[in-house]
Structures are given as structure tokens and as C-alpha cells.
Amino acid sequence: EPEVTQTPSHQVTQMGQEVILRCVPISNHLYFYWYRQILGQKVEFLVSFYNNEISEKSEIFDDQFSVERPDGSNFTLKIRSTKLEDSAMYFCASSEPGGGYTFGSGTRLTVV
Amino acid sequence: GQQLNQSPQSMFIQEGEDVSMNCTSSSIFNTWLWYKQDPGEGPVLLIALYKAGELTSNGRLTAQFGITRKDSFLNISASIPSDVGIYFCAGSPRFGAGTRLTVKP
């Protein structure tokens, strides 16, 4: 069964550093998403991406965040100047138009 | 922004019991999705609903998309220990706060 692949599975970074989280969506999906889940809390929508541009973003997705599809297969989330409160699981998901989302296994980001 | 209200927050049931949880919103959605999340894993899609009034089953799971397109429920019949987890509704693309289900053998 097709999978969404996320790397790395765990990233530790120092406060103030930039991180890039990587995702390989399912190949025939057209919509891509990033979500964040702080430990024990709800899954929070960050951003959706379609046709090489952001289609929707939440209030969490401020100037600290950016997304990119650098090639035909990867979808990245960049977090600049990380803060302690950015520590969370970050999930990538992809979908066909109007379809259910398939989630990756997540990247656990720890900011120290 | 779109808010999804999911209830209950948590449920403790005996194995074999039926479970019901629901989501409501002030916004209309074109799609309602129900997910289950196990510890340390990403959410896994259980049921997708696309039409108002649609009732869909997936094994012991049944979900319905409300006529007003502002609500949905998920039922689990004859619960088993592996049903333990957090269940999320999602109205594309936002998630509810989740229902944490505990099943006692």
C-alpha cells in the first residue's frame, strides 16, 4: 500500500537553529499538508499545498514557517529560528482531490 | 477559523460495549473524515464521508455525515481491546480535539 514517508524520524536541534523536515507524499496525490501535534494534545493543521502554492494556512503558520516542493517528489517544512515550544511531532499528509488524507509516521522535533 | 467540537473527550468502556462519539461545527464541510491514532504513530484514516446524510460502515465502525453537513458521528460496535486509541474527526483540513478511548478487558 502506498505510504507517505517522513525523514528524519527524530530531529534534535538547538534553540535558534533552522530545521528542515522532509516528506515524500504518495506519488499520484496532488494535495499536501503539514500538521503539528504537541505531546498529548490535538493534531493541529499548519498548511496545505496544491499546485506549487499554499492553498490554506492556519494562524500557527507564521513567518517562522515555510514550505517548498523542491522537486517532483519531496515536500519540505522549514522552521526558522526554532523555539522550545516548537518541540512536537510534525506530520505530513497527502491526498487526492476531495479524498481522505494519508499521514506519514511523523518527525519528532525536540528543541533544546 | 473553522472550529470542530468533538465529544466526549474520553471514554472508559468494557470490552464488548458499543461506543459513540461525535463532532459538530458551525461551518459546513464537504468532507468529514474519521481517524484513529495509536501512540507514537500518525493518524490512520478509518472512514471518509462525502455526502450529506451518508452512512458508511467499515467493519465494526459506522459513521454518518449529518444532513446539515455540520456534524458527524462515529459508532464502534462490540469494542475490543485493540480499539484503544485516540479518535479524531476532521473537516478538511482541521481536526477535532480527539476522543481518547480506553477499553477494559
PDB file of C-alpha atoms in Angstrom:
ATOM      1  CA  GLU A   1       0.000   0.000   0.000  1.00  0.00           C
ATOM      2  CA  PRO A   2       1.368   3.460  -0.885  1.00  0.00           C
ATOM      3  CA  GLU A   3       2.909   5.347   2.012  1.00  0.00           C
ATOM      4  CA  VAL A   4       3.828   8.870   2.953  1.00  0.00           C
ATOM      5  CA  THR A   5       7.465   8.838   4.051  1.00  0.00           C
ATOM      6  CA  GLN A   6       8.914  11.329   6.503  1.00  0.00           C
ATOM      7  CA  THR A   7      12.517  11.917   7.423  1.00  0.00           C
ATOM      8  CA  PRO A   8      14.123  12.128   9.851  1.00  0.00           C
ATOM      9  CA  SER A   9      12.027  10.255  12.389  1.00  0.00           C
ATOM     10  CA  HIS A  10      13.607  12.268  15.189  1.00  0.00           C
ATOM     11  CA  GLN A  11      15.420  15.602  14.999  1.00  0.00           C
ATOM     12  CA  VAL A  12      17.108  17.344  17.895  1.00  0.00           C
ATOM     13  CA  THR A  13      18.098  20.945  17.361  1.00  0.00           C
ATOM     14  CA  GLN A  14      19.360  23.836  19.404  1.00  0.00           C
ATOM     15  CA  MET A  15      17.095  26.773  20.057  1.00  0.00           C
ATOM     16  CA  GLY A  16      17.537  29.394  17.356  1.00  0.00           C
ATOM     17  CA  GLN A  17      18.612  26.946  14.684  1.00  0.00           C
ATOM     18  CA  GLU A  18      16.757  26.240  11.476  1.00  0.00           C
ATOM     19  CA  VAL A  19      15.379  22.796  10.688  1.00  0.00           C
ATOM     20  CA  ILE A  20      14.014  21.250   7.534  1.00  0.00           C
ATOM     21  CA  LEU A  21      11.577  18.387   7.811  1.00  0.00           C
ATOM     22  CA  ARG A  22      11.169  16.241   4.747  1.00  0.00           C
ATOM     23  CA  CYS A  23       8.266  14.330   3.311  1.00  0.00           C
ATOM     24  CA  VAL A  24       7.699  12.193   0.253  1.00  0.00           C
ATOM     25  CA  PRO A  25       3.949  12.198  -0.456  1.00  0.00           C
ATOM     26  CA  ILE A  26       2.152   9.433  -2.318  1.00  0.00           C
ATOM     27  CA  SER A  27       3.137   9.839  -5.935  1.00  0.00           C
ATOM     28  CA  ASN A  28      -0.283  10.433  -7.530  1.00  0.00           C
ATOM     29  CA  HIS A  29      -1.574  12.707  -4.774  1.00  0.00           C
ATOM     30  CA  LEU A  30      -1.938  16.383  -5.555  1.00  0.00           C
ATOM     31  CA  TYR A  31      -2.605  17.921  -2.149  1.00  0.00           C
ATOM     32  CA  PHE A  32      -0.011  18.055   0.597  1.00  0.00           C
ATOM     33  CA  TYR A  33      -0.313  19.053   4.235  1.00  0.00           C
ATOM     34  CA  TRP A  34       1.716  19.655   7.339  1.00  0.00           C
ATOM     35  CA  TYR A  35       0.310  19.151  10.819  1.00  0.00           C
ATOM     36  CA  ARG A  36       1.792  19.552  14.280  1.00  0.00           C
ATOM     37  CA  GLN A  37       0.974  17.620  17.428  1.00  0.00           C
ATOM     38  CA  ILE A  38       2.404  18.729  20.741  1.00  0.00           C
ATOM     39  CA  LEU A  39       2.748  15.752  23.082  1.00  0.00           C
ATOM     40  CA  GLY A  40      -0.639  14.672  24.386  1.00  0.00           C
ATOM     41  CA  GLN A  41      -2.528  17.339  22.507  1.00  0.00           C
ATOM     42  CA  LYS A  42      -4.625  17.600  19.384  1.00  0.00           C
ATOM     43  CA  VAL A  43      -3.471  17.390  15.787  1.00  0.00           C
ATOM     44  CA  GLU A  44      -3.110  20.997  14.612  1.00  0.00           C
ATOM     45  CA  PHE A  45      -3.344  21.985  10.973  1.00  0.00           C
ATOM     46  CA  LEU A  46      -0.440  24.104   9.747  1.00  0.00           C
ATOM     47  CA  VAL A  47      -0.656  24.392   5.980  1.00  0.00           C
ATOM     48  CA  SER A  48      -1.999  22.849   2.800  1.00  0.00           C
ATOM     49  CA  PHE A  49      -0.258  22.996  -0.553  1.00  0.00           C
ATOM     50  CA  TYR A  50      -1.579  22.476  -4.039  1.00  0.00           C
ATOM     51  CA  ASN A  51      -0.288  23.264  -7.492  1.00  0.00           C
ATOM     52  CA  ASN A  52       3.000  24.580  -6.125  1.00  0.00           C
ATOM     53  CA  GLU A  53       1.482  27.090  -3.785  1.00  0.00           C
ATOM     54  CA  ILE A  54      -0.038  27.367  -0.353  1.00  0.00           C
ATOM     55  CA  SER A  55      -3.803  26.852  -0.576  1.00  0.00           C
ATOM     56  CA  GLU A  56      -4.600  27.391   3.092  1.00  0.00           C
ATOM     57  CA  LYS A  57      -2.688  28.065   6.286  1.00  0.00           C
ATOM     58  CA  SER A  58      -3.588  28.305   9.937  1.00  0.00           C
ATOM     59  CA  GLU A  59      -2.787  31.049  12.412  1.00  0.00           C
ATOM     60  CA  ILE A  60       0.094  28.905  13.664  1.00  0.00           C
ATOM     61  CA  PHE A  61       1.827  29.042  10.276  1.00  0.00           C
ATOM     62  CA  ASP A  62       3.526  32.413  10.620  1.00  0.00           C
ATOM     63  CA  ASP A  63       6.701  33.822   9.082  1.00  0.00           C
ATOM     64  CA  GLN A  64       8.772  31.329  11.031  1.00  0.00           C
ATOM     65  CA  PHE A  65       7.492  28.558   8.777  1.00  0.00           C
ATOM     66  CA  SER A  66       7.787  27.922   5.072  1.00  0.00           C
ATOM     67  CA  VAL A  67       7.033  25.028   2.759  1.00  0.00           C
ATOM     68  CA  GLU A  68       8.540  24.009  -0.512  1.00  0.00           C
ATOM     69  CA  ARG A  69       8.251  21.333  -3.135  1.00  0.00           C
ATOM     70  CA  PRO A  70      11.828  21.417  -4.377  1.00  0.00           C
ATOM     71  CA  ASP A  71      11.363  18.630  -6.894  1.00  0.00           C
ATOM     72  CA  GLY A  72       8.698  16.229  -8.133  1.00  0.00           C
ATOM     73  CA  SER A  73       8.718  14.033  -5.079  1.00  0.00           C
ATOM     74  CA  ASN A  74       9.711  15.929  -1.931  1.00  0.00           C
ATOM     75  CA  PHE A  75       7.684  18.318   0.212  1.00  0.00           C
ATOM     76  CA  THR A  76       9.523  20.157   2.956  1.00  0.00           C
ATOM     77  CA  LEU A  77       8.677  22.212   6.021  1.00  0.00           C
ATOM     78  CA  LYS A  78      11.298  24.704   7.139  1.00  0.00           C
ATOM     79  CA  ILE A  79      11.199  26.129  10.636  1.00  0.00           C
ATOM     80  CA  ARG A  80      13.463  29.101  11.168  1.00  0.00           C
ATOM     81  CA  SER A  81      14.903  30.223  14.493  1.00  0.00           C
ATOM     82  CA  THR A  82      13.379  27.336  16.437  1.00  0.00           C
ATOM     83  CA  LYS A  83      11.937  27.893  19.898  1.00  0.00           C
ATOM     84  CA  LEU A  84      11.436  25.465  22.743  1.00  0.00           C
ATOM     85  CA  GLU A  85       7.684  25.466  22.106  1.00  0.00           C
ATOM     86  CA  ASP A  86       8.247  24.206  18.565  1.00  0.00           C
ATOM     87  CA  SER A  87       9.023  20.800  20.059  1.00  0.00           C
ATOM     88  CA  ALA A  88       6.312  18.481  18.738  1.00  0.00           C
ATOM     89  CA  MET A  89       5.524  15.708  16.298  1.00  0.00           C
ATOM     90  CA  TYR A  90       5.215  17.057  12.784  1.00  0.00           C
ATOM     91  CA  PHE A  91       3.094  15.033  10.413  1.00  0.00           C
ATOM     92  CA  CYS A  92       2.983  15.278   6.662  1.00  0.00           C
ATOM     93  CA  ALA A  93      -0.082  14.080   4.774  1.00  0.00           C
ATOM     94  CA  SER A  94      -1.177  13.879   1.162  1.00  0.00           C
ATOM     95  CA  SER A  95      -4.446  13.283  -0.614  1.00  0.00           C
ATOM     96  CA  GLU A  96      -6.202  13.076  -3.927  1.00  0.00           C
ATOM     97  CA  PRO A  97      -8.703  15.881  -4.602  1.00  0.00           C
ATOM     98  CA  GLY A  98     -11.522  15.543  -2.073  1.00  0.00           C
ATOM     99  CA  GLY A  99     -10.080  12.334  -0.689  1.00  0.00           C
ATOM    100  CA  GLY A 100      -9.039  11.218   2.772  1.00  0.00           C
ATOM    101  CA  TYR A 101      -5.543  12.099   3.844  1.00  0.00           C
ATOM    102  CA  THR A 102      -2.771   9.574   4.227  1.00  0.00           C
ATOM    103  CA  PHE A 103      -0.411  10.503   7.034  1.00  0.00           C
ATOM    104  CA  GLY A 104       3.247   9.760   7.440  1.00  0.00           C
ATOM    105  CA  SER A 105       4.676   8.416  10.689  1.00  0.00           C
ATOM    106  CA  GLY A 106       5.862  11.845  11.710  1.00  0.00           C
ATOM    107  CA  THR A 107       9.074  13.584  12.699  1.00  0.00           C
ATOM    108  CA  ARG A 108       9.610  14.163  16.386  1.00  0.00           C
ATOM    109  CA  LEU A 109      11.285  17.561  16.736  1.00  0.00           C
ATOM    110  CA  THR A 110      12.996  18.308  20.004  1.00  0.00           C
ATOM    111  CA  VAL A 111      14.319  21.833  20.530  1.00  0.00           C
ATOM    112  CA  VAL A 112      16.852  22.112  23.339  1.00  0.00           C
TER     113      VAL A 112
ATOM    114  CA  GLY B   1     -11.370  29.896  11.593  1.00  0.00           C
ATOM    115  CA  GLN B   2     -13.282  26.650  11.386  1.00  0.00           C
ATOM    116  CA  GLN B   3     -13.798  25.048  14.790  1.00  0.00           C
ATOM    117  CA  LEU B   4     -14.632  21.401  15.333  1.00  0.00           C
ATOM    118  CA  ASN B   5     -16.158  20.361  18.641  1.00  0.00           C
ATOM    119  CA  GLN B   6     -15.572  16.707  19.369  1.00  0.00           C
ATOM    120  CA  SER B   7     -17.120  14.833  22.275  1.00  0.00           C
ATOM    121  CA  PRO B   8     -16.677  13.142  24.561  1.00  0.00           C
ATOM    122  CA  GLN B   9     -13.059  13.937  25.433  1.00  0.00           C
ATOM    123  CA  SER B  10     -12.541  10.456  26.817  1.00  0.00           C
ATOM    124  CA  MET B  11     -14.430   7.225  27.292  1.00  0.00           C
ATOM    125  CA  PHE B  12     -13.815   4.220  29.505  1.00  0.00           C
ATOM    126  CA  ILE B  13     -15.792   1.162  28.461  1.00  0.00           C
ATOM    127  CA  GLN B  14     -15.887  -2.574  28.952  1.00  0.00           C
ATOM    128  CA  GLU B  15     -14.891  -4.888  26.162  1.00  0.00           C
ATOM    129  CA  GLY B  16     -17.950  -5.773  24.117  1.00  0.00           C
ATOM    130  CA  GLU B  17     -19.746  -2.484  24.660  1.00  0.00           C
ATOM    131  CA  ASP B  18     -20.725  -0.143  21.849  1.00  0.00           C
ATOM    132  CA  VAL B  19     -19.223   3.332  21.609  1.00  0.00           C
ATOM    133  CA  SER B  20     -20.468   6.537  20.064  1.00  0.00           C
ATOM    134  CA  MET B  21     -18.621   9.813  19.570  1.00  0.00           C
ATOM    135  CA  ASN B  22     -19.491  12.885  17.560  1.00  0.00           C
ATOM    136  CA  CYS B  23     -18.289  16.098  16.073  1.00  0.00           C
ATOM    137  CA  THR B  24     -20.097  19.339  15.425  1.00  0.00           C
ATOM    138  CA  SER B  25     -19.127  22.553  13.752  1.00  0.00           C
ATOM    139  CA  SER B  26     -20.574  25.942  12.990  1.00  0.00           C
ATOM    140  CA  SER B  27     -19.135  25.614   9.485  1.00  0.00           C
ATOM    141  CA  ILE B  28     -20.333  23.451   6.628  1.00  0.00           C
ATOM    142  CA  PHE B  29     -17.920  20.818   5.409  1.00  0.00           C
ATOM    143  CA  ASN B  30     -17.867  18.948   2.130  1.00  0.00           C
ATOM    144  CA  THR B  31     -15.980  16.039   3.637  1.00  0.00           C
ATOM    145  CA  TRP B  32     -15.886  14.503   7.083  1.00  0.00           C
ATOM    146  CA  LEU B  33     -13.067  12.149   7.971  1.00  0.00           C
ATOM    147  CA  TRP B  34     -12.579   9.920  10.990  1.00  0.00           C
ATOM    148  CA  TYR B  35      -9.082   8.884  12.074  1.00  0.00           C
ATOM    149  CA  LYS B  36      -7.564   6.711  14.778  1.00  0.00           C
ATOM    150  CA  GLN B  37      -4.163   7.423  16.278  1.00  0.00           C
ATOM    151  CA  ASP B  38      -2.146   4.879  18.204  1.00  0.00           C
ATOM    152  CA  PRO B  39       0.672   6.073  20.484  1.00  0.00           C
ATOM    153  CA  GLY B  40       3.740   7.204  18.550  1.00  0.00           C
ATOM    154  CA  GLU B  41       2.012   6.807  15.198  1.00  0.00           C
ATOM    155  CA  GLY B  42       0.420   9.096  12.669  1.00  0.00           C
ATOM    156  CA  PRO B  43      -3.375   9.196  12.326  1.00  0.00           C
ATOM    157  CA  VAL B  44      -4.843   6.430  10.205  1.00  0.00           C
ATOM    158  CA  LEU B  45      -7.966   7.041   8.146  1.00  0.00           C
ATOM    159  CA  LEU B  46     -10.938   4.950   9.265  1.00  0.00           C
ATOM    160  CA  ILE B  47     -13.873   6.323   7.304  1.00  0.00           C
ATOM    161  CA  ALA B  48     -14.365   9.148   4.808  1.00  0.00           C
ATOM    162  CA  LEU B  49     -17.784  10.736   4.269  1.00  0.00           C
ATOM    163  CA  TYR B  50     -18.551  12.825   1.217  1.00  0.00           C
ATOM    164  CA  LYS B  51     -22.312  13.346   1.035  1.00  0.00           C
ATOM    165  CA  ALA B  52     -24.771  14.854   3.485  1.00  0.00           C
ATOM    166  CA  GLY B  53     -26.747  12.065   5.120  1.00  0.00           C
ATOM    167  CA  GLU B  54     -24.249   9.423   4.032  1.00  0.00           C
ATOM    168  CA  LEU B  55     -23.972   6.426   6.334  1.00  0.00           C
ATOM    169  CA  THR B  56     -20.844   4.350   5.848  1.00  0.00           C
ATOM    170  CA  SER B  57     -19.553   1.244   7.572  1.00  0.00           C
ATOM    171  CA  ASN B  58     -16.096  -0.235   7.854  1.00  0.00           C
ATOM    172  CA  GLY B  59     -16.283  -3.487   9.781  1.00  0.00           C
ATOM    173  CA  ARG B  60     -17.471  -2.659  13.298  1.00  0.00           C
ATOM    174  CA  LEU B  61     -17.265   1.055  12.586  1.00  0.00           C
ATOM    175  CA  THR B  62     -20.171   3.120  11.325  1.00  0.00           C
ATOM    176  CA  ALA B  63     -20.087   6.829  10.607  1.00  0.00           C
ATOM    177  CA  GLN B  64     -22.663   9.271   9.343  1.00  0.00           C
ATOM    178  CA  PHE B  65     -22.377  12.666   7.715  1.00  0.00           C
ATOM    179  CA  GLY B  66     -25.091  14.925   9.108  1.00  0.00           C
ATOM    180  CA  ILE B  67     -27.795  16.298   6.846  1.00  0.00           C
ATOM    181  CA  THR B  68     -26.765  19.865   7.653  1.00  0.00           C
ATOM    182  CA  ARG B  69     -23.113  19.000   6.813  1.00  0.00           C
ATOM    183  CA  LYS B  70     -22.142  20.460  10.159  1.00  0.00           C
ATOM    184  CA  ASP B  71     -21.864  17.272  12.166  1.00  0.00           C
ATOM    185  CA  SER B  72     -20.876  13.630  12.107  1.00  0.00           C
ATOM    186  CA  PHE B  73     -20.838  10.666  14.448  1.00  0.00           C
ATOM    187  CA  LEU B  74     -18.735   7.529  14.684  1.00  0.00           C
ATOM    188  CA  ASN B  75     -20.009   4.339  16.281  1.00  0.00           C
ATOM    189  CA  ILE B  76     -17.896   1.346  17.234  1.00  0.00           C
ATOM    190  CA  SER B  77     -19.814  -1.828  17.964  1.00  0.00           C
ATOM    191  CA  ALA B  78     -18.679  -4.697  20.185  1.00  0.00           C
ATOM    192  CA  SER B  79     -15.469  -2.986  21.262  1.00  0.00           C
ATOM    193  CA  ILE B  80     -12.270  -4.975  21.647  1.00  0.00           C
ATOM    194  CA  PRO B  81      -9.015  -4.090  23.443  1.00  0.00           C
ATOM    195  CA  SER B  82      -7.251  -3.051  20.222  1.00  0.00           C
ATOM    196  CA  ASP B  83      -9.838  -0.293  19.742  1.00  0.00           C
ATOM    197  CA  VAL B  84      -7.902   1.648  22.377  1.00  0.00           C
ATOM    198  CA  GLY B  85      -6.525   4.896  20.988  1.00  0.00           C
ATOM    199  CA  ILE B  86      -7.464   8.446  20.152  1.00  0.00           C
ATOM    200  CA  TYR B  87     -10.172   9.014  17.574  1.00  0.00           C
ATOM    201  CA  PHE B  88     -10.223  12.261  15.645  1.00  0.00           C
ATOM    202  CA  CYS B  89     -12.821  13.746  13.387  1.00  0.00           C
ATOM    203  CA  ALA B  90     -11.608  16.043  10.659  1.00  0.00           C
ATOM    204  CA  GLY B  91     -13.420  18.508   8.484  1.00  0.00           C
ATOM    205  CA  SER B  92     -10.916  19.151   5.802  1.00  0.00           C
ATOM    206  CA  PRO B  93      -8.308  20.153   6.814  1.00  0.00           C
ATOM    207  CA  ARG B  94      -8.850  20.767  10.518  1.00  0.00           C
ATOM    208  CA  PHE B  95      -9.037  18.163  13.271  1.00  0.00           C
ATOM    209  CA  GLY B  96     -11.224  17.906  16.331  1.00  0.00           C
ATOM    210  CA  ALA B  97      -9.592  17.639  19.740  1.00  0.00           C
ATOM    211  CA  GLY B  98      -9.980  13.858  19.801  1.00  0.00           C
ATOM    212  CA  THR B  99     -11.755  11.245  21.882  1.00  0.00           C
ATOM    213  CA  ARG B 100      -9.471   9.035  23.955  1.00  0.00           C
ATOM    214  CA  LEU B 101     -10.950   5.549  24.162  1.00  0.00           C
ATOM    215  CA  THR B 102      -9.975   3.046  26.837  1.00  0.00           C
ATOM    216  CA  VAL B 103     -11.370  -0.486  26.646  1.00  0.00           C
ATOM    217  CA  LYS B 104     -11.204  -2.625  29.768  1.00  0.00           C
ATOM    218  CA  PRO B 105     -10.947  -6.360  29.104  1.00  0.00           C
TER     219      PRO B 105
END
